[in-house]
Tab-separated table of C-alpha atoms in Angstrom:
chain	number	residue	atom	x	y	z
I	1	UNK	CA	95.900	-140.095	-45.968
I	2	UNK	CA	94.267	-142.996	-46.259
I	3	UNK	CA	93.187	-142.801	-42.473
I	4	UNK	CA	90.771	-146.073	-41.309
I	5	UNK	CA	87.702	-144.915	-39.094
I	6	UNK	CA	84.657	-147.313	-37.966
I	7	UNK	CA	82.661	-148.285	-40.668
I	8	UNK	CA	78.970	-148.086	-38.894
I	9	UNK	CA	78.886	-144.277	-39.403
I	10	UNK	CA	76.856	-143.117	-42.284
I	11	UNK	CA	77.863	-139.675	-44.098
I	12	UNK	CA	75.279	-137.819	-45.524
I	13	UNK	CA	76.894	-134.990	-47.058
I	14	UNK	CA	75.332	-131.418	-46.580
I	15	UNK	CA	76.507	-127.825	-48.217
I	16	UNK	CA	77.085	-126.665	-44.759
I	17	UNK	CA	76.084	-127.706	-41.679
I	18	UNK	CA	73.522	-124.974	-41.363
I	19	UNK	CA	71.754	-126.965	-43.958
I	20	UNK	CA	70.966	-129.710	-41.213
I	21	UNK	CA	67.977	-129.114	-39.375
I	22	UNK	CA	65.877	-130.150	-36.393
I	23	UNK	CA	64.148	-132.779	-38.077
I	24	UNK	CA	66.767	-134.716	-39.729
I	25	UNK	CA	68.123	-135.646	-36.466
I	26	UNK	CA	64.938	-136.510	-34.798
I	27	UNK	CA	64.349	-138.091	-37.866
I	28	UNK	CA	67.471	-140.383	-37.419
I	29	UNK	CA	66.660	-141.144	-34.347
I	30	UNK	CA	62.906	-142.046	-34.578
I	31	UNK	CA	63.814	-144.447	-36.993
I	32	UNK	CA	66.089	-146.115	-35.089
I	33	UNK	CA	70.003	-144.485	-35.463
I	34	UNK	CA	71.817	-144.573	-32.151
I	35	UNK	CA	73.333	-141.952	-32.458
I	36	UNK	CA	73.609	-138.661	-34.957
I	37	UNK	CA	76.653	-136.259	-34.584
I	38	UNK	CA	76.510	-133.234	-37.066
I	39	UNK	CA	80.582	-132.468	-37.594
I	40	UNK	CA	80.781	-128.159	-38.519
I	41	UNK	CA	83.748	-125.969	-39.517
I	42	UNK	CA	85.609	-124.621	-36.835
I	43	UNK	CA	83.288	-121.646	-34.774
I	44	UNK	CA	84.317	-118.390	-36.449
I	45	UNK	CA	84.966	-120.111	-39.923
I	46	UNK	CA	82.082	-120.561	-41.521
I	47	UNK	CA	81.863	-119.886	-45.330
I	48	UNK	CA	78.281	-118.764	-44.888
I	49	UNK	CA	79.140	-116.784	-41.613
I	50	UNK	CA	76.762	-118.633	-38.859
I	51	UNK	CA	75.645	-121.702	-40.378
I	52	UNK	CA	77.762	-123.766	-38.240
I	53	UNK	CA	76.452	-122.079	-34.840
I	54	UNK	CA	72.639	-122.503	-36.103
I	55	UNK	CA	73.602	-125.963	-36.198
I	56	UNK	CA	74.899	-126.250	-33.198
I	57	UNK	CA	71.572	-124.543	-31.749
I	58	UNK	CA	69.620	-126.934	-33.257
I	59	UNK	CA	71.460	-129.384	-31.827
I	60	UNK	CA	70.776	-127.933	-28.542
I	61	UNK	CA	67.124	-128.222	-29.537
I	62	UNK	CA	67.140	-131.636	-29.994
I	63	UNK	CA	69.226	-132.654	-27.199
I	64	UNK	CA	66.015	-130.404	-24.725
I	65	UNK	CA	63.846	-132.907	-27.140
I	66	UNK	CA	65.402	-136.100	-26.460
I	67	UNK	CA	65.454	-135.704	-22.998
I	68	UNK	CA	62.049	-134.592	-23.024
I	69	UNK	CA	61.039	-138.175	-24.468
I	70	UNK	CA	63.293	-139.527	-22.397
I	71	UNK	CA	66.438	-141.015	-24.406
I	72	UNK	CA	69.859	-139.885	-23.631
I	73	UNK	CA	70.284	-136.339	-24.458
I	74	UNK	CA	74.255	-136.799	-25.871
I	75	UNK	CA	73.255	-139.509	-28.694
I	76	UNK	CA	73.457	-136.148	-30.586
I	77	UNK	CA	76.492	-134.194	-30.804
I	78	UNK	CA	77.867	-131.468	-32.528
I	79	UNK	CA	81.698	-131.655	-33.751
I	80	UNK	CA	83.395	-128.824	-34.885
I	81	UNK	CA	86.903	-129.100	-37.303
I	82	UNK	CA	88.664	-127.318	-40.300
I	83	UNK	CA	88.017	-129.052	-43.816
I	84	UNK	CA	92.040	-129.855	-43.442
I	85	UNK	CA	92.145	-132.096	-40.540
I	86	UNK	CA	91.490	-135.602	-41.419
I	87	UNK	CA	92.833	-137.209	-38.985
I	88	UNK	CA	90.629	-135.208	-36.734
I	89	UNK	CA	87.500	-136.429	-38.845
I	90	UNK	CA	88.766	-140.023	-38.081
I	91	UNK	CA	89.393	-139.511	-34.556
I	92	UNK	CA	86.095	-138.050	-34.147
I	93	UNK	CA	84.100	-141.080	-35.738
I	94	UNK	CA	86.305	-142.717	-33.202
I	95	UNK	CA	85.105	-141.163	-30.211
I	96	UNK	CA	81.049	-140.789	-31.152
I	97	UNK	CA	81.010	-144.658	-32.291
I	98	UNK	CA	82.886	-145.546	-28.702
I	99	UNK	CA	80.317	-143.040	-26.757
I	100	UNK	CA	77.665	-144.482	-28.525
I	101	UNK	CA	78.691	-148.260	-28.274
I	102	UNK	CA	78.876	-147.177	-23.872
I	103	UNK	CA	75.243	-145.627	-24.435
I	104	UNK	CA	73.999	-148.673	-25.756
I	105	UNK	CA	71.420	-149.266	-28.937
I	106	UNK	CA	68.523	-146.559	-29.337
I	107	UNK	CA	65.555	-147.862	-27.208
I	108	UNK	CA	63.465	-147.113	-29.366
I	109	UNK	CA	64.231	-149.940	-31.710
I	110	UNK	CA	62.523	-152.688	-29.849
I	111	UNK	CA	59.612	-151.317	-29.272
R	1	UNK	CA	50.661	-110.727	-36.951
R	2	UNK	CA	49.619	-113.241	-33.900
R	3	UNK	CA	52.146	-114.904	-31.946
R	4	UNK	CA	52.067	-118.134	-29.830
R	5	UNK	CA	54.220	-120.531	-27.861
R	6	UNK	CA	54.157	-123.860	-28.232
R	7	UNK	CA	53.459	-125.630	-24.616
R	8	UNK	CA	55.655	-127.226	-23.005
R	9	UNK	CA	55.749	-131.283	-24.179
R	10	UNK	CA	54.751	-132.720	-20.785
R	11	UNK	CA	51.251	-130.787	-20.534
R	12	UNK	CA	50.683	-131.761	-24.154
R	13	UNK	CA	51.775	-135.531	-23.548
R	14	UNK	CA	49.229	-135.633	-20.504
R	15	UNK	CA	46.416	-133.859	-22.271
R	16	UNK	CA	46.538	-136.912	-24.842
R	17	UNK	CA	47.889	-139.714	-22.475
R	18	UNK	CA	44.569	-141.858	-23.442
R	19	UNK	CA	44.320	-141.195	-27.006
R	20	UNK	CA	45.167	-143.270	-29.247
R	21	UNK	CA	45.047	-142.063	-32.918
R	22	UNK	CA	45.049	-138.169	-33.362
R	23	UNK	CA	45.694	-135.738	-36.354
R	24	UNK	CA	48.018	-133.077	-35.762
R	25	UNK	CA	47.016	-130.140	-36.875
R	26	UNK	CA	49.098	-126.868	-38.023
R	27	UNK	CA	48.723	-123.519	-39.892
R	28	UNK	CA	50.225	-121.939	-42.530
R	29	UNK	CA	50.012	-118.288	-41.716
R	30	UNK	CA	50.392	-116.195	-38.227
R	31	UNK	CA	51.772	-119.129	-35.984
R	32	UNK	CA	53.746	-120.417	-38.906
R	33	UNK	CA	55.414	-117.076	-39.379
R	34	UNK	CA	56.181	-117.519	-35.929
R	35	UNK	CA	57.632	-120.555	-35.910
R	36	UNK	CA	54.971	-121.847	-33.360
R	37	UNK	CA	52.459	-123.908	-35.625
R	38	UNK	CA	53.461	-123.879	-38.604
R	39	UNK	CA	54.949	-127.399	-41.121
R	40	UNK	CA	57.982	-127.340	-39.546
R	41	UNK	CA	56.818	-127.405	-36.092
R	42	UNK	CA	54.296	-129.811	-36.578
R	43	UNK	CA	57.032	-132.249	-38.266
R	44	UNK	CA	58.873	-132.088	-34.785
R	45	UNK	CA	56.020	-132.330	-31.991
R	46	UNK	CA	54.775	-135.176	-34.239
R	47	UNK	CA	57.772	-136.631	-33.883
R	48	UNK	CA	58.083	-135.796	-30.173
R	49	UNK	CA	54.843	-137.062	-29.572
R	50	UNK	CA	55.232	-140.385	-31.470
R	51	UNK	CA	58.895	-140.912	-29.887
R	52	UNK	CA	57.728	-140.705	-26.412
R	53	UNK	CA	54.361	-142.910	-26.346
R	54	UNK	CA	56.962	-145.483	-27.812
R	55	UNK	CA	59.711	-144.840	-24.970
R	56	UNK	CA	56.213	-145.112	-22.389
R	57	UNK	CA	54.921	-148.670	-24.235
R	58	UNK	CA	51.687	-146.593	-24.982
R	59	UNK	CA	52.349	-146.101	-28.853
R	60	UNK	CA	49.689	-143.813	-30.680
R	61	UNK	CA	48.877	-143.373	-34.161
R	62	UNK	CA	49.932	-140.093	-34.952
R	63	UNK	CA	49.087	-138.341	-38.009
R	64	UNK	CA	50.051	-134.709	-39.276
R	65	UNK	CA	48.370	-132.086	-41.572
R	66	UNK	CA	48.796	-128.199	-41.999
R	67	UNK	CA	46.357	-125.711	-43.291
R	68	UNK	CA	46.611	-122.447	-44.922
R	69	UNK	CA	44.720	-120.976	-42.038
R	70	UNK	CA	42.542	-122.808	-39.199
R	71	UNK	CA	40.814	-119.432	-38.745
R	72	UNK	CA	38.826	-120.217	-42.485
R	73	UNK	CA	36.173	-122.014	-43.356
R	74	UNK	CA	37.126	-122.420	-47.082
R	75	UNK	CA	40.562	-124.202	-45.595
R	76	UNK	CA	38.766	-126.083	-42.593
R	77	UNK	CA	37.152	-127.590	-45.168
R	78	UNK	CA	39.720	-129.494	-46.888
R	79	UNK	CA	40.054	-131.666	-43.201
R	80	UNK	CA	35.891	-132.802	-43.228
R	81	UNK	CA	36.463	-136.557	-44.661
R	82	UNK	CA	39.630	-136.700	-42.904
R	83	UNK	CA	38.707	-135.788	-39.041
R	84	UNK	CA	36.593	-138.763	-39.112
R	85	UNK	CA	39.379	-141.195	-39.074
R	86	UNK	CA	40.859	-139.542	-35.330
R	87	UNK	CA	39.623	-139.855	-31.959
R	88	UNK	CA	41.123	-136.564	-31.658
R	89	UNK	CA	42.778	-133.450	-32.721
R	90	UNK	CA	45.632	-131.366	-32.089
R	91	UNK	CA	46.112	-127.903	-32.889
R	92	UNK	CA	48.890	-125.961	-33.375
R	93	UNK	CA	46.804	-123.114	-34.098
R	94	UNK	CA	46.098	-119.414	-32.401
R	95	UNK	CA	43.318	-119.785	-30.116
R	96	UNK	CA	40.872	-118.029	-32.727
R	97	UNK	CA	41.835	-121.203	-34.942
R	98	UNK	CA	41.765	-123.993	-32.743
R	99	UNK	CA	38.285	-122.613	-31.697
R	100	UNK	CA	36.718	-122.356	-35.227
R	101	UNK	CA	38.143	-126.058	-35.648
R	102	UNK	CA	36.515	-127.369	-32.762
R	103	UNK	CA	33.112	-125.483	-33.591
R	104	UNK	CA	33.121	-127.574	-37.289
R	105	UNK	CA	33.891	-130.788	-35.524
R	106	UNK	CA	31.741	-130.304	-32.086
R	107	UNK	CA	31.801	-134.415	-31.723
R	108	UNK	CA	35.373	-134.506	-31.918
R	109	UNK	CA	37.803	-133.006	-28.419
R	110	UNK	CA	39.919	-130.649	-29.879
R	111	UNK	CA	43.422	-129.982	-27.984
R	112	UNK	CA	45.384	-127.242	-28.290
R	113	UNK	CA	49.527	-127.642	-28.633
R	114	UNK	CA	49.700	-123.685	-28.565
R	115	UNK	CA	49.388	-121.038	-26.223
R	116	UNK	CA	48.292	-118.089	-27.994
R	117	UNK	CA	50.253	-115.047	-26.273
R	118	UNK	CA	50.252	-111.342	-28.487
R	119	UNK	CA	49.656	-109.437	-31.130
R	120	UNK	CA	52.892	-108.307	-31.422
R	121	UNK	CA	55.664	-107.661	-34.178
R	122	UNK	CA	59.031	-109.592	-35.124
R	123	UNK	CA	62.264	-107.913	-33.666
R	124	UNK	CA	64.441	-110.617	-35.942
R	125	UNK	CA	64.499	-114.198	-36.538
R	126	UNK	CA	62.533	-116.100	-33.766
R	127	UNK	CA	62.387	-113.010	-31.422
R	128	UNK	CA	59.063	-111.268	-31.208
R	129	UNK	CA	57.290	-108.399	-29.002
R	130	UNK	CA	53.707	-107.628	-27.837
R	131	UNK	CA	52.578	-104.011	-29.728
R	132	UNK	CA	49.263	-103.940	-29.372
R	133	UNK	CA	46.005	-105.581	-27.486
R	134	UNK	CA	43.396	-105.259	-30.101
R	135	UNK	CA	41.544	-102.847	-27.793
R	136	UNK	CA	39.271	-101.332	-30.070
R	137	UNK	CA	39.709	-97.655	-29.776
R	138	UNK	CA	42.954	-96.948	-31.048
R	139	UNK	CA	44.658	-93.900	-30.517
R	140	UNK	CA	48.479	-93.929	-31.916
R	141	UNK	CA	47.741	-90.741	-33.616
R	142	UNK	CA	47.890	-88.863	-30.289
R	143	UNK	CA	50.786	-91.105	-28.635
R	144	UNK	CA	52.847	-90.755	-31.886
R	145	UNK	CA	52.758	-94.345	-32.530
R	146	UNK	CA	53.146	-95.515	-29.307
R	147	UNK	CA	50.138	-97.747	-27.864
R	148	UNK	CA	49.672	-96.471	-24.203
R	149	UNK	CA	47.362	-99.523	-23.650
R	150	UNK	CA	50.139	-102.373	-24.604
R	151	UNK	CA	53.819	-100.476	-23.342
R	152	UNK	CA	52.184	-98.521	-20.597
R	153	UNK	CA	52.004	-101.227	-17.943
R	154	UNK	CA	48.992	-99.891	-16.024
R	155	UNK	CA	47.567	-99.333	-19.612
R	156	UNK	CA	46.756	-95.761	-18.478
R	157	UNK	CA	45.059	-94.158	-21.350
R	158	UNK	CA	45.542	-90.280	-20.258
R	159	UNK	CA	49.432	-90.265	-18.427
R	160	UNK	CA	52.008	-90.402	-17.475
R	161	UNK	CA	50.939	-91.274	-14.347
R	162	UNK	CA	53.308	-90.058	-10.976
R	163	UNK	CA	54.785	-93.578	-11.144
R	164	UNK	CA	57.077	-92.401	-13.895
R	165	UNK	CA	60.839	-92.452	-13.212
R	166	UNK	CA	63.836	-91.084	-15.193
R	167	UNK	CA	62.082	-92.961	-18.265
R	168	UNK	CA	60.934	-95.996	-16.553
R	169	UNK	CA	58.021	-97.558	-14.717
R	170	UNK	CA	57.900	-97.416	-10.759
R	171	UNK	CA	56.644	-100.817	-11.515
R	172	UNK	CA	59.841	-102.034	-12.445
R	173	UNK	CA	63.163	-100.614	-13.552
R	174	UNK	CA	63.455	-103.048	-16.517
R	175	UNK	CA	60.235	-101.607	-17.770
R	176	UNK	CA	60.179	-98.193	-19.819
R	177	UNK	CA	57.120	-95.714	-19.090
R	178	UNK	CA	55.308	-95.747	-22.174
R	179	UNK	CA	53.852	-92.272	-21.337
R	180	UNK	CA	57.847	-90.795	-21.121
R	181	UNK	CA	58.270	-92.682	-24.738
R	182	UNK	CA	55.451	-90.611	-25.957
R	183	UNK	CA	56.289	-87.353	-24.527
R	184	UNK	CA	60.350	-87.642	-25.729
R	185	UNK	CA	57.995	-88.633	-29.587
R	186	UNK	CA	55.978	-85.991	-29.834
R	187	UNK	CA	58.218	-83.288	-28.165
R	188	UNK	CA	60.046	-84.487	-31.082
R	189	UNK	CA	57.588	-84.336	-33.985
R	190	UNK	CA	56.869	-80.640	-32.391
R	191	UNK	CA	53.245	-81.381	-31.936
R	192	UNK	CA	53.544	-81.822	-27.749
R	193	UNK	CA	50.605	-80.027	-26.804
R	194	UNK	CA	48.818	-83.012	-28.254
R	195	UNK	CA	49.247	-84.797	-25.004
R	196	UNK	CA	47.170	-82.791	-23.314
R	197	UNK	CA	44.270	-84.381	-24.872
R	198	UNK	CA	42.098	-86.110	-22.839
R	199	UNK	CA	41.286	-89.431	-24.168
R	200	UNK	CA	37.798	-90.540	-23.145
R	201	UNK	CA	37.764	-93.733	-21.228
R	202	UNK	CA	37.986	-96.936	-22.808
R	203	UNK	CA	35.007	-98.944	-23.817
R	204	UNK	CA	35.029	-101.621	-22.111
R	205	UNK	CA	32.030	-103.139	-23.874
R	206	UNK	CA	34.924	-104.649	-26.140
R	207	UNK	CA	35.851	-106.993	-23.703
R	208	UNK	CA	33.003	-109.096	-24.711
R	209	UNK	CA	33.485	-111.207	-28.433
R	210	UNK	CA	33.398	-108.302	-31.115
R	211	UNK	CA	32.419	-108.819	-34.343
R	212	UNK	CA	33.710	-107.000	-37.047
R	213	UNK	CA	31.987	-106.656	-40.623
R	214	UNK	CA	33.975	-104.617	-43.367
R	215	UNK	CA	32.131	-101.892	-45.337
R	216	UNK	CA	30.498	-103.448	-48.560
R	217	UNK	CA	30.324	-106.915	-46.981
R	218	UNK	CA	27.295	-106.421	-45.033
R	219	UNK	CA	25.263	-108.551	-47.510
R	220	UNK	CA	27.457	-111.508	-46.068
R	221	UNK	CA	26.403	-111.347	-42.617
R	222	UNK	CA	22.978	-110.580	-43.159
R	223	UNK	CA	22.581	-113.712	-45.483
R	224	UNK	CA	24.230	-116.183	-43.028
C-alpha cells in the first residue's frame, strides 16, 4: 500500500496487545515520550480472547495515574483496528501525532 | 492469604512531601499475590512517585527493592547495609511487615504505601473477599464452614439472631445472614441439630497481640 504516516512514532512490536503492560507506558512517559498509544485488534477479535480489553484496562490505569501526577490524562490512548486495515493504521498515527503536537511536549522533559 | 490496598497516591505523596531520598520497599508473598505490594506494584508507585515530585519541582531520589517477605528476619536482613543510604522507607508491605521493618531500623521513619484490609480469599484475578478475622477460637466445624464471626455482620457467635430476613441481614438487604447460610449448610449435610450448640463466648483476651509458638519449636522462643 505503500501508505506514508508521520515518522516521529516509534513501533515497538508486541505478540498482542495484552502483552503491554502498566509499566511500559509509564515507562515511556517518565522518560520523556509525549505521548504512547497502544493500537489492539478490533474488541471481540482477539486471537487470545481478552488480551486486547486488558490492554485497554491498563490503559485506563495509567490514564487515573497520569492525572494523578498531574500530566494530561489522553497522552495515552488505546486504538483498536483489524490486522487488514492499513490505511486505518496510517490514519491513526495521523490523529495521535496531531493530538499530541495540540498537547504540547511531555513536561516532564525539562525538568 | 492477607490482602491490602494500596493508598490512594495523594496521602502517600504528602506523607513523603519532605523527603528526599527513600527506598521503596515491596514483598514477594501475601500482598504480592494480591497485586498490592508486590514487584510489579512497586515498579509503578516508584514511578508515580518519581513522576510527580518532578511535575511539583521537588524531585526525590527514589529507589526500589522487594523482599521475599518483610514479615522475616532472615529476608529483612538482606536490606541492613542498604537502609543506611535513605532518609526513609516505604513499604508496600501488610501491616505485620511494615512493623517488623520499622522495629530493625528504629532510627529510620518507616511509611507505609499499604493499607492492610483482610484475611480473605481470591474470587478471580484481582477480586478478593474477607473469610475470616483471625479470631482465635475457630469454630467452622459447627457452622459447616461458614465463619459466623467474619459473614455474620454482628459477628454473633450463637444465631441467627431475629434480625434475619428471607436470607439476609436486617442490617442491609445487600448483605446475606451468615446464620441462614449455615442453617440452609448443615440442614444440608443432615447434621442440623448441630446448631443448637451453644458456643461459649468469645475470648476476648485475643484482642491483645497473640503470640503463637508451634509444637516442637518451643526451644526457639525460650532461647531468644
Amino acid at each position: 500500500m505503500r501508505l506514508n504516516y508521520p515518522t516521529n512514532i516509534k513501533i515497538i512490536r508486541v505478540p498482542c496487545t495484552g502483552k503491554v503492560d502498566v509499566m511500559h507506558m509509564l515507562g515511556a512517559i517518565n522518560k520523556g515520550a509525549d505521548g504512547v498509544y497502544c493500537v489492539g485488534c478490533l474488541e471481540g477479535s482477539c486471537h487470545y480472547n481478552e488480551g486486547n480489553l486488558r490492554c485497554k484496562e491498563r490503559v485506563n490505569h495509567v490514564q487515573t495515574i497520569l492525572e494523578e501526577v498531574g500530566i494530561e490524562r489522553d497522552r495515552v490512548r488505546m486504538y483498536n483496528l483489524s490486522s487488514g486495515e492499513g490505511p486505518t493504521f496510517a490514519e491513526y498515527a495521523k490523529e495521535m501525532t496531531e493530538h499530541i503536537k495540540n498537547l504540547g511536549p511531555n513536561p516532564l522533559k525539562n525538568k | 492469604m492477607i490482602v491490602a490496598e494500596r493508598k490512594p497516591f495523594d496521602e502517600i505523596k504528602e506523607m513523603i512531601k519532605e523527603r528526599k531520598k527513600v527506598l521503596n520497599i515491596g514483598c514477594g508473598t501475601c500482598v504480592a499475590v494480591c497485586l498490592a505490594g508486590g514487584e510489579k506494584e512497586v515498579d509503578v508507585l516508584t514511578t508515580e512517585i518519581e513522576m510527580a515530585r518532578k511535575m511539583d519541582e521537588n524531585p526525590i531520589e527514589i529507589d526500589k527493592i522487594t523482599i521475599e517477605r518483610q514479615c522475616d528476619r532472615e529476608y529483612l536482613e538482606a536490606l541492613d547495609d542498604m537502609v543506611k543510604d535513605y532518609e526513609a522507607l516505604l513499604s508496600m508491605a501488610c501491616g505485620a511487615g511494615i512493623q517488623f521493618l520499622a522495629e530493625r531500623y528504629p532510627e529510620i521513619p518507616v511509611y507505609p504505601a499499604v493499607n492492610t484490609t483482610f484475611i480473605g480469599i481470591n474470587q478471580n484475578v484481582g477480586w478478593y473477599e474477607e473469610r475470616c478475622r483471625s479470631c482465635s477460637s475457630c469454630v467452622l466445624g459447627m457452622t459447616a464452614g461458614v465463619c459466623p464471626v467474619t459473614m455474620c455482620a454482628k459477628g454473633v457467635f450463637n444465631g441467627p439472631c431475629g434480625g434475619t430476613n428471607k436470607g439476609k441481614c436486617e442490617i442491609s438487604a445487600d448483605q446475606p445472614c451468615a446464620w441462614y447460610q449455615i442453617y440452609e449448610r448443615l440442614e444440608k449435610q443432615g447434621r442440623l441439630d448441630e446448631i443448637l450448640e451453644v458456643v461459649p463466648a468469645q475470648d476476648w483476651e485475643n484482642q491483645k497481640p497473640r503470640t503463637v509458638v508451634q509444637p516442637g519449636y518451643e526451644k526457639v522462643k525460650e532461647e531468644s
